[in-house]
Amino acid sequence: MYVNSEMLLRSLPDMPDVLAKLKSGAYTLHGGVVRHAAGAGMGGRIVGHLLFPGDAMQTQQSLEQLQSAITGVQSSMDVLQGLQMANLALSGLNLAVTAVGFVVVCKKLNAISEQIQQQSREIHQTLELVKEVHVRGLLADAAEFYSLLQAAQQFCEQGEVEQLKGLIRPFNREYQFNRMVLQQHAPLAAGSIDRLHEVALLQERLVNLGLMLSHVQLRTGAAKYSHECLTQLSSDLRDFNRQRIEVLTSDINIASKLTHERFAEVTDFLQRGKQMLPALHYQAEVLELEMRHPGLLQKTSGASEILLLAA
């Protein structure tokens, strides 16, 4: 049994009282937080915080087991389902806060960069929609980005904190450029339809850049700024989706021309952006815990099951 008496950290499967109260509805889940159910004398008060395994497959198995254990409380079941979908959409719930997640993000960014190079002509047409943006590093500086990514991997693996600090600015520049492209593109209904694949690729890049930047900030000891990165990323995804939905639903000409197949593709793209949010919110909560309990993430990095940090 995993126990840390100093911080009251225990394995959730070894806490039948907590599981029983989750199943009865006395406790409810709010993201990664367990609270007393509303309406009781302690309604809303935090019982503890859940910490999920770093490995995506272990997380999925743990979520399924927890879902089976508390079947019957719809609100908590909905939270778990949202976390499961987020885990699948992002290939993990801890990409910004664990070394294992960092490796996953690096691989994703490499794969996305390769796809961008293969589709440079189509993406160039997308970038033409934002001519006022002068920075063209996304494609023109591909080699520089690869070297930046490789340097981040090397410095993280070797614990070169001072060297990592020097990468924060270029990673932030990459993020902001990608963000500006999507920001200018979101209100264009026709563009969202005609260049859906390229826009989806750029959004996937934005997500992983945000996770990468958050991880680098965390590794340099700046948990506060790591948290801010995830908060910004969540806000950006929500804003992009909101703008796209508003424009698509108000443009009758575009809506009338949508085929069933294309409508399904657009819906899937919007849903994917929404599905990522629970994972980003959960990681932001974990970073808040790390700020209150320095060293928490390091002590729990090897866990293979859900842990509960008592409030």
PDB file of N, CA, C and O in Angstrom, residues 111-143:
ATOM      1  N   ALA A 111       6.042  14.392 -35.085  1.00  0.00           N
ATOM      2  CA  ALA A 111       5.132  13.843 -36.096  1.00  0.00           C
ATOM      3  C   ALA A 111       4.332  14.956 -36.770  1.00  0.00           C
ATOM      4  O   ALA A 111       4.148  14.960 -37.994  1.00  0.00           O
ATOM      5  N   ILE A 112       3.862  15.928 -35.975  1.00  0.00           N
ATOM      6  CA  ILE A 112       3.093  17.042 -36.533  1.00  0.00           C
ATOM      7  C   ILE A 112       3.962  17.884 -37.465  1.00  0.00           C
ATOM      8  O   ILE A 112       3.521  18.309 -38.536  1.00  0.00           O
ATOM      9  N   SER A 113       5.201  18.130 -37.078  1.00  0.00           N
ATOM     10  CA  SER A 113       6.114  18.907 -37.920  1.00  0.00           C
ATOM     11  C   SER A 113       6.350  18.217 -39.257  1.00  0.00           C
ATOM     12  O   SER A 113       6.422  18.864 -40.302  1.00  0.00           O
ATOM     13  N   GLU A 114       6.462  16.900 -39.231  1.00  0.00           N
ATOM     14  CA  GLU A 114       6.640  16.146 -40.478  1.00  0.00           C
ATOM     15  C   GLU A 114       5.402  16.281 -41.368  1.00  0.00           C
ATOM     16  O   GLU A 114       5.509  16.447 -42.591  1.00  0.00           O
ATOM     17  N   GLN A 115       4.213  16.208 -40.759  1.00  0.00           N
ATOM     18  CA  GLN A 115       2.984  16.368 -41.534  1.00  0.00           C
ATOM     19  C   GLN A 115       2.881  17.771 -42.115  1.00  0.00           C
ATOM     20  O   GLN A 115       2.421  17.949 -43.248  1.00  0.00           O
ATOM     21  N   ILE A 116       3.297  18.748 -41.343  1.00  0.00           N
ATOM     22  CA  ILE A 116       3.251  20.128 -41.820  1.00  0.00           C
ATOM     23  C   ILE A 116       4.160  20.312 -43.031  1.00  0.00           C
ATOM     24  O   ILE A 116       3.795  20.962 -44.014  1.00  0.00           O
ATOM     25  N   GLN A 117       5.334  19.719 -42.986  1.00  0.00           N
ATOM     26  CA  GLN A 117       6.252  19.823 -44.122  1.00  0.00           C
ATOM     27  C   GLN A 117       5.667  19.135 -45.349  1.00  0.00           C
ATOM     28  O   GLN A 117       5.784  19.628 -46.469  1.00  0.00           O
ATOM     29  N   GLN A 118       4.995  17.994 -45.144  1.00  0.00           N
ATOM     30  CA  GLN A 118       4.401  17.266 -46.257  1.00  0.00           C
ATOM     31  C   GLN A 118       3.237  18.034 -46.875  1.00  0.00           C
ATOM     32  O   GLN A 118       2.937  17.905 -48.059  1.00  0.00           O
ATOM     33  N   GLN A 119       2.575  18.844 -46.065  1.00  0.00           N
ATOM     34  CA  GLN A 119       1.398  19.576 -46.537  1.00  0.00           C
ATOM     35  C   GLN A 119       1.671  21.075 -46.567  1.00  0.00           C
ATOM     36  O   GLN A 119       0.784  21.885 -46.356  1.00  0.00           O
ATOM     37  N   SER A 120       2.900  21.444 -46.810  1.00  0.00           N
ATOM     38  CA  SER A 120       3.289  22.855 -46.726  1.00  0.00           C
ATOM     39  C   SER A 120       2.492  23.740 -47.676  1.00  0.00           C
ATOM     40  O   SER A 120       2.177  24.883 -47.359  1.00  0.00           O
ATOM     41  N   ARG A 121       2.142  23.229 -48.852  1.00  0.00           N
ATOM     42  CA  ARG A 121       1.407  24.053 -49.812  1.00  0.00           C
ATOM     43  C   ARG A 121       0.027  24.414 -49.276  1.00  0.00           C
ATOM     44  O   ARG A 121      -0.378  25.574 -49.308  1.00  0.00           O
ATOM     45  N   GLU A 122      -0.708  23.408 -48.743  1.00  0.00           N
ATOM     46  CA  GLU A 122      -2.045  23.662 -48.216  1.00  0.00           C
ATOM     47  C   GLU A 122      -1.994  24.592 -47.002  1.00  0.00           C
ATOM     48  O   GLU A 122      -2.808  25.506 -46.859  1.00  0.00           O
ATOM     49  N   ILE A 123      -1.010  24.369 -46.131  1.00  0.00           N
ATOM     50  CA  ILE A 123      -0.920  25.190 -44.935  1.00  0.00           C
ATOM     51  C   ILE A 123      -0.468  26.606 -45.290  1.00  0.00           C
ATOM     52  O   ILE A 123      -0.881  27.574 -44.668  1.00  0.00           O
ATOM     53  N   HIS A 124       0.345  26.722 -46.335  1.00  0.00           N
ATOM     54  CA  HIS A 124       0.749  28.057 -46.781  1.00  0.00           C
ATOM     55  C   HIS A 124      -0.489  28.859 -47.195  1.00  0.00           C
ATOM     56  O   HIS A 124      -0.600  30.056 -46.904  1.00  0.00           O
ATOM     57  N   GLN A 125      -1.460  28.200 -47.860  1.00  0.00           N
ATOM     58  CA  GLN A 125      -2.685  28.879 -48.247  1.00  0.00           C
ATOM     59  C   GLN A 125      -3.474  29.312 -47.013  1.00  0.00           C
ATOM     60  O   GLN A 125      -4.097  30.365 -46.999  1.00  0.00           O
ATOM     61  N   THR A 126      -3.439  28.495 -45.973  1.00  0.00           N
ATOM     62  CA  THR A 126      -4.103  28.857 -44.725  1.00  0.00           C
ATOM     63  C   THR A 126      -3.431  30.072 -44.098  1.00  0.00           C
ATOM     64  O   THR A 126      -4.086  30.986 -43.608  1.00  0.00           O
ATOM     65  N   LEU A 127      -2.098  30.088 -44.131  1.00  0.00           N
ATOM     66  CA  LEU A 127      -1.361  31.205 -43.551  1.00  0.00           C
ATOM     67  C   LEU A 127      -1.597  32.500 -44.331  1.00  0.00           C
ATOM     68  O   LEU A 127      -1.473  33.592 -43.779  1.00  0.00           O
ATOM     69  N   GLU A 128      -1.956  32.376 -45.605  1.00  0.00           N
ATOM     70  CA  GLU A 128      -2.213  33.568 -46.402  1.00  0.00           C
ATOM     71  C   GLU A 128      -3.408  34.347 -45.876  1.00  0.00           C
ATOM     72  O   GLU A 128      -3.571  35.529 -46.163  1.00  0.00           O
ATOM     73  N   LEU A 129      -4.262  33.663 -45.084  1.00  0.00           N
ATOM     74  CA  LEU A 129      -5.412  34.333 -44.506  1.00  0.00           C
ATOM     75  C   LEU A 129      -5.009  35.327 -43.426  1.00  0.00           C
ATOM     76  O   LEU A 129      -5.816  36.140 -42.985  1.00  0.00           O
ATOM     77  N   VAL A 130      -3.775  35.253 -42.976  1.00  0.00           N
ATOM     78  CA  VAL A 130      -3.321  36.135 -41.895  1.00  0.00           C
ATOM     79  C   VAL A 130      -2.041  36.850 -42.337  1.00  0.00           C
ATOM     80  O   VAL A 130      -1.010  36.753 -41.711  1.00  0.00           O
ATOM     81  N   LYS A 131      -2.122  37.580 -43.406  1.00  0.00           N
ATOM     82  CA  LYS A 131      -0.951  38.259 -43.957  1.00  0.00           C
ATOM     83  C   LYS A 131      -0.374  39.292 -43.000  1.00  0.00           C
ATOM     84  O   LYS A 131       0.795  39.630 -43.091  1.00  0.00           O
ATOM     85  N   GLU A 132      -1.218  39.812 -42.089  1.00  0.00           N
ATOM     86  CA  GLU A 132      -0.716  40.829 -41.170  1.00  0.00           C
ATOM     87  C   GLU A 132       0.239  40.249 -40.146  1.00  0.00           C
ATOM     88  O   GLU A 132       0.920  40.979 -39.442  1.00  0.00           O
ATOM     89  N   VAL A 133       0.273  38.938 -40.021  1.00  0.00           N
ATOM     90  CA  VAL A 133       1.211  38.302 -39.094  1.00  0.00           C
ATOM     91  C   VAL A 133       2.540  38.142 -39.814  1.00  0.00           C
ATOM     92  O   VAL A 133       2.643  37.404 -40.787  1.00  0.00           O
ATOM     93  N   HIS A 134       3.584  38.819 -39.321  1.00  0.00           N
ATOM     94  CA  HIS A 134       4.851  38.847 -40.046  1.00  0.00           C
ATOM     95  C   HIS A 134       5.767  37.670 -39.715  1.00  0.00           C
ATOM     96  O   HIS A 134       6.658  37.328 -40.490  1.00  0.00           O
ATOM     97  N   VAL A 135       5.560  37.072 -38.576  1.00  0.00           N
ATOM     98  CA  VAL A 135       6.434  35.968 -38.194  1.00  0.00           C
ATOM     99  C   VAL A 135       6.041  34.731 -38.975  1.00  0.00           C
ATOM    100  O   VAL A 135       4.913  34.296 -38.925  1.00  0.00           O
ATOM    101  N   ARG A 136       6.966  34.132 -39.723  1.00  0.00           N
ATOM    102  CA  ARG A 136       6.673  32.930 -40.511  1.00  0.00           C
ATOM    103  C   ARG A 136       7.538  31.758 -40.074  1.00  0.00           C
ATOM    104  O   ARG A 136       7.945  30.924 -40.878  1.00  0.00           O
ATOM    105  N   GLY A 137       7.828  31.666 -38.791  1.00  0.00           N
ATOM    106  CA  GLY A 137       8.708  30.610 -38.291  1.00  0.00           C
ATOM    107  C   GLY A 137       8.136  29.228 -38.377  1.00  0.00           C
ATOM    108  O   GLY A 137       8.880  28.252 -38.314  1.00  0.00           O
ATOM    109  N   LEU A 138       6.776  29.107 -38.489  1.00  0.00           N
ATOM    110  CA  LEU A 138       6.163  27.784 -38.479  1.00  0.00           C
ATOM    111  C   LEU A 138       6.727  26.864 -39.552  1.00  0.00           C
ATOM    112  O   LEU A 138       6.964  25.691 -39.302  1.00  0.00           O
ATOM    113  N   LEU A 139       6.963  27.437 -40.764  1.00  0.00           N
ATOM    114  CA  LEU A 139       7.501  26.626 -41.852  1.00  0.00           C
ATOM    115  C   LEU A 139       8.930  27.022 -42.194  1.00  0.00           C
ATOM    116  O   LEU A 139       9.784  26.157 -42.345  1.00  0.00           O
ATOM    117  N   ALA A 140       9.188  28.315 -42.308  1.00  0.00           N
ATOM    118  CA  ALA A 140      10.503  28.778 -42.740  1.00  0.00           C
ATOM    119  C   ALA A 140      11.597  28.364 -41.777  1.00  0.00           C
ATOM    120  O   ALA A 140      12.733  28.135 -42.163  1.00  0.00           O
ATOM    121  N   ASP A 141      11.281  28.249 -40.486  1.00  0.00           N
ATOM    122  CA  ASP A 141      12.292  27.904 -39.489  1.00  0.00           C
ATOM    123  C   ASP A 141      12.101  26.485 -38.951  1.00  0.00           C
ATOM    124  O   ASP A 141      12.293  26.212 -37.767  1.00  0.00           O
ATOM    125  N   ALA A 142      11.705  25.567 -39.843  1.00  0.00           N
ATOM    126  CA  ALA A 142      11.447  24.188 -39.414  1.00  0.00           C
ATOM    127  C   ALA A 142      12.682  23.556 -38.778  1.00  0.00           C
ATOM    128  O   ALA A 142      12.591  22.887 -37.743  1.00  0.00           O
ATOM    129  N   ALA A 143      13.830  23.772 -39.384  1.00  0.00           N
ATOM    130  CA  ALA A 143      15.054  23.182 -38.846  1.00  0.00           C
ATOM    131  C   ALA A 143      15.361  23.730 -37.455  1.00  0.00           C
ATOM    132  O   ALA A 143      15.786  22.985 -36.554  1.00  0.00           O
TER     133      ALA A 143
END
